[in-house]
XYZ file of C-alpha atoms in Angstrom:
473
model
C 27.063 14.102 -41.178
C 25.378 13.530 -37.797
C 24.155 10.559 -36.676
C 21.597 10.692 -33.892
C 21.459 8.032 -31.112
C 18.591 5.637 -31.909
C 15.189 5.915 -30.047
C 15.520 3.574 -26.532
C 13.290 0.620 -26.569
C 11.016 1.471 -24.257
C 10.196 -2.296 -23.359
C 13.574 -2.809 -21.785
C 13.204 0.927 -19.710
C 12.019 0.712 -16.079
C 10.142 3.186 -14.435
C 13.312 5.259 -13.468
C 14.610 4.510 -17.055
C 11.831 6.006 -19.009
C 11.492 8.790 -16.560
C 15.255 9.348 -17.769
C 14.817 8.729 -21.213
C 12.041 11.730 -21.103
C 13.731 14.236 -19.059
C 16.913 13.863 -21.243
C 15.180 14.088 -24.418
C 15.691 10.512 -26.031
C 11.831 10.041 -26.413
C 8.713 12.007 -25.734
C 6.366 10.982 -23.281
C 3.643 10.245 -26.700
C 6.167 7.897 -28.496
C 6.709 6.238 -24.729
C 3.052 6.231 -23.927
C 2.166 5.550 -28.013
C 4.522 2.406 -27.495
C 2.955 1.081 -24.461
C -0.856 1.539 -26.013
C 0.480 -0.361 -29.111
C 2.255 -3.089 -26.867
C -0.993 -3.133 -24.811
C -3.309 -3.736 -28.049
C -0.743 -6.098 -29.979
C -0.727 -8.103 -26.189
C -4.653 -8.290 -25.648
C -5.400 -10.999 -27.867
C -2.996 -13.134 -26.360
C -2.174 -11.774 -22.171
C -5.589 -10.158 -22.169
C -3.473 -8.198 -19.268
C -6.390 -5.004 -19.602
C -9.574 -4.175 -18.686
C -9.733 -1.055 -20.212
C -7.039 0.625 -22.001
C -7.552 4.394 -22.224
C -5.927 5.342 -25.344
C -7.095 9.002 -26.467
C -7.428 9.837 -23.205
C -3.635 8.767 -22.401
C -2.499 9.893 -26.098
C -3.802 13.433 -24.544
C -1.996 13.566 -21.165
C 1.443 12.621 -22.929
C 1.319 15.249 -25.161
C 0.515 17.519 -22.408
C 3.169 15.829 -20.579
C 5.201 16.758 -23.493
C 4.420 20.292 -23.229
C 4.792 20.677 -19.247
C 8.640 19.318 -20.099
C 9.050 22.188 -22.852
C 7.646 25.017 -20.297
C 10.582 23.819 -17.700
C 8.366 21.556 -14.986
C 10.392 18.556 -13.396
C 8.451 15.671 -11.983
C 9.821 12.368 -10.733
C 7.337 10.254 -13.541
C 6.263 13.176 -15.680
C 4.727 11.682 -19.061
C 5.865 8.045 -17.940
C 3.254 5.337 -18.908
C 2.169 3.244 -15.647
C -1.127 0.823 -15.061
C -3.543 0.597 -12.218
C -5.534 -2.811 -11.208
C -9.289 -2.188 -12.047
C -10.210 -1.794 -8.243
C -8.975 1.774 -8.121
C -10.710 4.524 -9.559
C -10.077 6.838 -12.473
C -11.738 9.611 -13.145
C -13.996 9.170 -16.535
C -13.529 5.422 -16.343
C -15.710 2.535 -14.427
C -14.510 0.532 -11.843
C -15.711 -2.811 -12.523
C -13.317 -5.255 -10.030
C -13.545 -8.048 -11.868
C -17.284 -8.435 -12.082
C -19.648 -7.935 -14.992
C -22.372 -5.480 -15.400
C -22.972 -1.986 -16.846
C -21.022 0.144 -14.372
C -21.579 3.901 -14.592
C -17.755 6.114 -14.829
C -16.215 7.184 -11.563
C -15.995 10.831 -11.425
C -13.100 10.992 -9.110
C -9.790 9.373 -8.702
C -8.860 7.710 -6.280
C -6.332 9.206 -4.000
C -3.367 6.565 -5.029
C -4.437 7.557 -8.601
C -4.433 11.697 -7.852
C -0.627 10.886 -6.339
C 0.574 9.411 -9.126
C -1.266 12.058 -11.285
C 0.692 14.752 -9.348
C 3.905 13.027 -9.804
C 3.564 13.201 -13.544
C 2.196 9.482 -14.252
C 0.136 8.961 -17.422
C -2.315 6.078 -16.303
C -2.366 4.184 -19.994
C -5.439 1.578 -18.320
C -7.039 -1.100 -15.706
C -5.726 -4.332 -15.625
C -7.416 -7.434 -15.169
C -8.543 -8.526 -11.658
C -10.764 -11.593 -10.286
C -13.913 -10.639 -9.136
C -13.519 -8.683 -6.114
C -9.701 -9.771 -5.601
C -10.812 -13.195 -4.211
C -8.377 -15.729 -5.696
C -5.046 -16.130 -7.474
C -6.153 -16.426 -10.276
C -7.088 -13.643 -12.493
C -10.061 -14.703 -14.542
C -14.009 -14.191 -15.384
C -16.845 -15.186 -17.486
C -16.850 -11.267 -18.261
C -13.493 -10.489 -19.833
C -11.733 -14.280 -20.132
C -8.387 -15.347 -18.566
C -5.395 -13.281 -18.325
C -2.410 -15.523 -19.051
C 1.036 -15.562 -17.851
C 3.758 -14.295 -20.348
C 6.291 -16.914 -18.822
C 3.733 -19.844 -19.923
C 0.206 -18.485 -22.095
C -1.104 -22.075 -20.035
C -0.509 -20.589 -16.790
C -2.413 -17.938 -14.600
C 0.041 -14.630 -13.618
C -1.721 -14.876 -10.571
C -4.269 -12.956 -8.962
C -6.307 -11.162 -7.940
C -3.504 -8.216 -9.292
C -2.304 -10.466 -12.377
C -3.458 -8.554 -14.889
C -0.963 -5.460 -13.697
C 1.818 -8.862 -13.273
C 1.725 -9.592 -16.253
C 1.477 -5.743 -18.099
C 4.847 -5.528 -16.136
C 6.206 -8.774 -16.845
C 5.794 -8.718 -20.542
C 7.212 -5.470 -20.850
C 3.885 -3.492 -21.814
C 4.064 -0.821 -18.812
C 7.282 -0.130 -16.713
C 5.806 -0.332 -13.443
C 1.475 -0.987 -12.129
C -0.156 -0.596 -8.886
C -1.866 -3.221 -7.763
C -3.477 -4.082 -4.114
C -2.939 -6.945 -1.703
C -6.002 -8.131 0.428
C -3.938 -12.055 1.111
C -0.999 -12.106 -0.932
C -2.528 -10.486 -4.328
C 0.758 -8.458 -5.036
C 3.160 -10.725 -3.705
C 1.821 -13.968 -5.494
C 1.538 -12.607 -9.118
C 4.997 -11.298 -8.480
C 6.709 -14.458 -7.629
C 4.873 -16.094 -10.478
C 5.935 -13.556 -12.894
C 9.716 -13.014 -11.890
C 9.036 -9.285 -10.421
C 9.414 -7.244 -7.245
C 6.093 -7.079 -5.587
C 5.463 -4.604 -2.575
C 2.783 -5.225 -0.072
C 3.554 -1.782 2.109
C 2.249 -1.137 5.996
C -1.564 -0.811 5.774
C -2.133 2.586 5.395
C 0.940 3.676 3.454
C -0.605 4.174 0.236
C -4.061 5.670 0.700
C -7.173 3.045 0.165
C -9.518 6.215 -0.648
C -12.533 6.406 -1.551
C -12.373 3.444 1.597
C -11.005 4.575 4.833
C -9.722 1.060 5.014
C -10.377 -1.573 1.858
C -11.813 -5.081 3.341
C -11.633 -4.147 7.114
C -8.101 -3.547 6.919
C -6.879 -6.212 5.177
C -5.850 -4.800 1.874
C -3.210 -2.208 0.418
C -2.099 -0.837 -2.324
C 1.162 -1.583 -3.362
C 3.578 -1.228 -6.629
C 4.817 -4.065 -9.023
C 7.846 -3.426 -10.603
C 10.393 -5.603 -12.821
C 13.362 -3.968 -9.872
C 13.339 -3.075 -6.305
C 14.182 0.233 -7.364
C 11.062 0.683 -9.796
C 9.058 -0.482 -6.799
C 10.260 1.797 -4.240
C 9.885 4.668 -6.816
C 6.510 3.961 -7.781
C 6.038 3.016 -3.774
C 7.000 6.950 -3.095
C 4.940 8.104 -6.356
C 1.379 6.841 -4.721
C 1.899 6.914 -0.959
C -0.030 9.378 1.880
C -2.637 10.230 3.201
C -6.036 11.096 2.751
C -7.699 12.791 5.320
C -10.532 10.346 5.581
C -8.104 7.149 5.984
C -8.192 4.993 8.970
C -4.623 4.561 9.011
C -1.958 6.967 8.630
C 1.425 5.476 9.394
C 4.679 7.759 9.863
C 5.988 8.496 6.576
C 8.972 7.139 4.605
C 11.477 7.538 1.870
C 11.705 4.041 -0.249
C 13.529 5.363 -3.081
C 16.376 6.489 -0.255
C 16.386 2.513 1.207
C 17.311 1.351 -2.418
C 21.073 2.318 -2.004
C 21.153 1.804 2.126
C 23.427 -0.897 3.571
C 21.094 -2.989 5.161
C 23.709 -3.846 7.733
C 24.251 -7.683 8.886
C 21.010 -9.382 9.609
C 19.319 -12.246 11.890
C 16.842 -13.595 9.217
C 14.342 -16.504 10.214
C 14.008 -18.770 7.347
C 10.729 -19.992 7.719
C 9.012 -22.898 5.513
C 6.030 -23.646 7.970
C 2.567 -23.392 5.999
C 0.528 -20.979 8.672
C -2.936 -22.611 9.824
C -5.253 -23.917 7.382
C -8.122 -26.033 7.170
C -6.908 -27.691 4.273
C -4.115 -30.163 3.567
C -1.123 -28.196 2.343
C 2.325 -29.367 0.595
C 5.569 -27.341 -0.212
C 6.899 -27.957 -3.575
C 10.386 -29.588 -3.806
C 10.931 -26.982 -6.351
C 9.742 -24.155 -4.591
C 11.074 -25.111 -1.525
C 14.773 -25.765 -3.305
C 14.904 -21.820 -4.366
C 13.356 -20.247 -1.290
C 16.463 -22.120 0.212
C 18.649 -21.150 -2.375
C 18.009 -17.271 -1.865
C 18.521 -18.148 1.957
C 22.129 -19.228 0.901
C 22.465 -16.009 -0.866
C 22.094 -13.843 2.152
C 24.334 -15.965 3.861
C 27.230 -15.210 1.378
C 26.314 -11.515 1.950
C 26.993 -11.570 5.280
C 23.917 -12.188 7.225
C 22.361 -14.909 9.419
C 20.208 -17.269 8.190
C 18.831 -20.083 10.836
C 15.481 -22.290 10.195
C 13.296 -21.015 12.377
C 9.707 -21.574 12.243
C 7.070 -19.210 12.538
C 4.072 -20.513 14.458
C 0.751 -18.428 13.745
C -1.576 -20.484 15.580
C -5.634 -20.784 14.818
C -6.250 -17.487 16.044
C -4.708 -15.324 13.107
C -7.199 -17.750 10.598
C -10.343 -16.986 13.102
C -9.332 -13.458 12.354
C -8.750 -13.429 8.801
C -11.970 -15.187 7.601
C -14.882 -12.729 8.937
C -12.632 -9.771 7.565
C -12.142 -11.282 4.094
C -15.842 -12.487 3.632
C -17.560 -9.701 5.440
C -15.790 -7.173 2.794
C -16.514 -9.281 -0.161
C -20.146 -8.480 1.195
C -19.271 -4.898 1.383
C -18.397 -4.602 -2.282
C -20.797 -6.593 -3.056
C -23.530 -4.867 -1.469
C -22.710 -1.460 -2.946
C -22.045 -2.165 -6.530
C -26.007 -2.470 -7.494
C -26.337 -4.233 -11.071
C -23.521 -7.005 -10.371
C -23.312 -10.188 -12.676
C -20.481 -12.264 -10.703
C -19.523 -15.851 -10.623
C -21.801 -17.997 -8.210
C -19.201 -18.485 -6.016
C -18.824 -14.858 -5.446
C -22.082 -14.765 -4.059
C -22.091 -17.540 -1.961
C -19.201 -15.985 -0.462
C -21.092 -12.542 -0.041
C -23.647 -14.774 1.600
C -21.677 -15.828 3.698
C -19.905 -12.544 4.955
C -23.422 -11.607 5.762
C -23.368 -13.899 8.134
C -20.116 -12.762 9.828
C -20.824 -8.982 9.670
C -21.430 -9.125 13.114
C -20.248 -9.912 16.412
C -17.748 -12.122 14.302
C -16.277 -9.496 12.516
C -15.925 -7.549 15.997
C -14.747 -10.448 17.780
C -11.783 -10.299 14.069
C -11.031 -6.879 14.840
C -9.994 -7.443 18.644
C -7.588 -10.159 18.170
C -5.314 -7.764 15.975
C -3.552 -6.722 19.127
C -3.130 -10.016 20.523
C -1.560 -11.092 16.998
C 0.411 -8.065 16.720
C 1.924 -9.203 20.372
C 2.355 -12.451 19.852
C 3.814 -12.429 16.666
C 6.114 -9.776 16.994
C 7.622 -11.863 19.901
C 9.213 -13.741 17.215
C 11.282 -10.499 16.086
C 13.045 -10.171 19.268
C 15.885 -12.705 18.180
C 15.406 -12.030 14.155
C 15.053 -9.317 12.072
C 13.432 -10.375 8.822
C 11.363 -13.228 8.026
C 11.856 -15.741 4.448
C 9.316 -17.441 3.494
C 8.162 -18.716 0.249
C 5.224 -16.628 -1.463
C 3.890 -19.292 -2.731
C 3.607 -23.212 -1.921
C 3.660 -23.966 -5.388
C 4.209 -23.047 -8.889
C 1.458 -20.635 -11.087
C -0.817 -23.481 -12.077
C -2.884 -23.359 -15.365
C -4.983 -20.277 -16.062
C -7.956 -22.871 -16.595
C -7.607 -24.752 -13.326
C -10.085 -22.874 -11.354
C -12.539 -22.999 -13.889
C -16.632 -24.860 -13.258
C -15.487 -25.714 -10.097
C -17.650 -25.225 -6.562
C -17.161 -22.854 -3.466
C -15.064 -26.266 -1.627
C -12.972 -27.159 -4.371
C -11.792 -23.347 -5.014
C -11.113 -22.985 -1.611
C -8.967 -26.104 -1.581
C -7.148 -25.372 -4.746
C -6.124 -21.964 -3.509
C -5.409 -22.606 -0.121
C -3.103 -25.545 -1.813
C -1.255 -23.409 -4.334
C -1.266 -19.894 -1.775
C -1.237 -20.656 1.938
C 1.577 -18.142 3.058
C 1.034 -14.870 2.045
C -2.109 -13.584 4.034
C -1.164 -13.816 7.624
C 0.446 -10.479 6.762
C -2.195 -8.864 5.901
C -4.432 -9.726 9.529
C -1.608 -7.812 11.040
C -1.042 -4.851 8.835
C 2.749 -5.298 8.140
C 5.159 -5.045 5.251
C 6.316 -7.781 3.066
C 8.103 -7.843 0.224
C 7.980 -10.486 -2.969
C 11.663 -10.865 -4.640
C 12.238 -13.505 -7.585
C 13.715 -16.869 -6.510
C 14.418 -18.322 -9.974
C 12.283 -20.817 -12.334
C 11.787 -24.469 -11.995
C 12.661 -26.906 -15.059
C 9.717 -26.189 -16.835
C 11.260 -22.431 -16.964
C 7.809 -21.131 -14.329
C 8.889 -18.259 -11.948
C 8.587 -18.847 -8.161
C 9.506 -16.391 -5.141
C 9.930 -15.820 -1.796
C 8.898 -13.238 0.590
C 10.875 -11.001 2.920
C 8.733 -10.311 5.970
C 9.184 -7.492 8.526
C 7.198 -5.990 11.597
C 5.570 -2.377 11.592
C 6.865 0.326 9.180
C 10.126 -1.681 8.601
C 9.668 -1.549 4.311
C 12.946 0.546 4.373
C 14.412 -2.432 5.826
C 12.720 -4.978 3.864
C 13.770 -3.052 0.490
C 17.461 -2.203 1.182
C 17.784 -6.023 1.483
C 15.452 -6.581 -1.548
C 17.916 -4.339 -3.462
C 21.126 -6.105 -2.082
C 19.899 -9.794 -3.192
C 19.304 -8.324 -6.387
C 22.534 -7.173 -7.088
C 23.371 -10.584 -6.540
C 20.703 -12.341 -8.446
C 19.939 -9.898 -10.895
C 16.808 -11.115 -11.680
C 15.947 -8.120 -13.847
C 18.291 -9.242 -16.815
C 15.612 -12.345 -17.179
C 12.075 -11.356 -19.340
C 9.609 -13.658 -20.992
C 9.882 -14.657 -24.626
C 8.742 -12.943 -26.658
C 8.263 -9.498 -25.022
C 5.731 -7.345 -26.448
């Protein structure tokens, strides 16, 4: 009598894993997509991960996924279940960013979400996102707090933590989320995953040209640099409306790539802010710890800080607030937290010669800055200055105190995003309370293949992968 080989469990597959497990037959895209749904409803109560969680909708695709795979078509994620951060538009479903209000459905995808489509993805929900991807914390009066499956007391992050921690808990393989100051990269390094922030312009920002003057991408969030770069390949191009276009890639072939011996900066200066800033001991102990990791692969690492100077801040600020006003402005019917609209206020104010005056310095940043990169190659940095704090900690406070609790806990991760330029989030271990932290690997223009051939070579080191949250869902 034959025995068949038991069904994989599909909370232990990455992205390239399930996409495996489908095309060889050892589960159909609806008991892989069936599984996530049920992981995602037996989750809610407790992660509260989703916005909205599209379950007869997704039920359908799989099985048409299913029946695509009978009739002989091969795509690289046909019938794989993946999430997208509820700033990104599916067709039939609203997009509500993190605010409240009646919101009417979007009747097209976006062009990230028609990529993925047309690589076979079935898009299983939204996850949870602050109100218009201000802070890093993910968290409203309209759906709650999303909690981190490392620690239920502790945000994931923001403002993509609700895709953080879908991914970190094992309920989807792989989410996109989008980065507008570090909103990829932080959830990642509190949530032990690979986070991708890609060159602006590498995965399409459509139905924007460019999302918050330029400031924010689209990027992947993945439990393995692999699973990143394949999800990374999955949603990037063009669409003929975008403002940027860079030259394209191939991250999936960087995975395997010697990155070849490196001059890496490791640099623990906080970048400008008007706020008093401290690195944890903790943090700063496994930032240096992964520094002494690519030493004993073979590459330089000297302390070298990087000095941003005030200009990079007087550029950041009217492009942040000014496209908080932009959202703002065109989403008619909006219930948000008062500190959202003070900060819309605000970016009214800006919209103007301000913004202008923002715009023109990218150059002069882009100069100065990439002066640094004539004696190193990559840049470490921690992602964060401290550890994911408590979900509740932003709570019924005013427009100074948030700013000062963020800038506090997330100082280093949106001087990238002024200039437009890859970074990369990799895991950098758990303090003694068992919290993730990470650190940041930080190139100039169009380098991710760079940036993720190292990602992949520390993690063959640290193998950060074989660590997931108790319990997983």
């Amino acid at each position: 009598m034959m025995v068949s080989d038991p069904a994989p469990d599909t909370r232990r597959l990455g992205l390239a894993e399930q996409a495996a497990a489908i095309a060889g037959g050892a589960i159909t895209s609806t008991e892989a997509v069936g599984e996530a749904l049920d992981r995602i409803d037996a989750a809610q109560g407790t992660l509260n991960a989703f916005r909205i969680v599209r379950r007869e909708r997704a039920l359908a695709e799989a099985a048409d996924a299913d029946r695509r795979w009978a009739a002989g078509e091969r795509l690289p994620l046909l019938g794989v279940p993946v999430a997208v951060k509820d700033d990104t538009d599916v067709a039939g479903e609203p997009t509500a960013f993190g605010c409240g209000g009646d919101f009417a459905p979007k009747t097209e995808d976006a062009e990230s979400v028609r990529r993925l489509r047309a690589a076979g993805a079935v898009i299983v929900g939204k996850t949870n996102t602050c109100e218009l991807g201000q802070w890093p914390f993910t968290s409203a009066a309209w759906f709650g707090h999303t909690r981190n499956p490392w620690d239920r007391t502790r945000t994931p992050g923001g403002s993509s933590g609700g895709a953080s921690a879908a991914v970190a808990a094992g309920l989807v393989p792989a989410a996109l989320g989008s980065d507008g100051a570090g909103s990829i990269r932080i959830p990642a390094a509190w949530t032990n995953l690979v986070g991708i922030k890609p060159q602006r312009g590498r995965i399409s920002t459509w139905p924007e040209a460019e999302a918050f003057y330029g400031l924010t991408v689209n990027g992947p969030l993945a439990r393995t640099v692999a699973d990143a770069a394949l999800l990374l390949d999955a949603a990037s191009g063009p669409h003929p409306g975008d403002s940027h276009t860079p030259e394209p890639i191939s991250a999936s072939d960087a995975v395997s790539r010697d990155p070849g011996r490196l001059r890496i900066a490791l640099s623990l200066r906080i970048p400008f802010t008007a706020t008093r800033t401290v690195l944890d001991p903790e943090v700063e102990r496994a930032v240096r710890s992964t520094a002494d990791t690519l030493r004993e692969l073979g590459h330089t690492v000297t302390v070298a800080d990087l000095h941003y100077g005030i200009l990079i801040g007087a550029s950041f600020l009217p492009r942040s607030l000014a496209g908080i006003r932009r959202v703002f402005g065109r989403m008619p019917g909006l219930e948000v937290d008062p500190r959202t609209a003070a900060n819309a206020r605000i970016g009214r104010v800006l919209d103007g010669p301000a913004l202008y005056a923002a715009r023109q310095l990218e150059p002069l940043l882009h100069r100065r800055i990439g002066h640094f990169f004539r004696d190193y190659d990559v840049v470490l940095a921690p992602t964060t200055a401290t550890p994911p704090p408590r979900a509740e900690e932003i709570d019924g406070i005013g427009v100074n105190a948030t700013n000062n609790l963020i800038t506090a806990a997330c100082p280093y991760t949106w001087p990238w995003n002024v200039l437009g330029w890859p970074s990369i989030n990799v895991p950098a271990g758990f303090t003694a309370a068992g919290l993730p932290v990470g650190a940041q690997l930080m190139g100039t223009a169009n380098s991710e293949p760079l940036l993720i051939s190292l990602a992949a070579q520390l993690e063959s080191e640290l193998r950060w992968h074989r660590h997931h949250p108790d319990p997983w869902w």
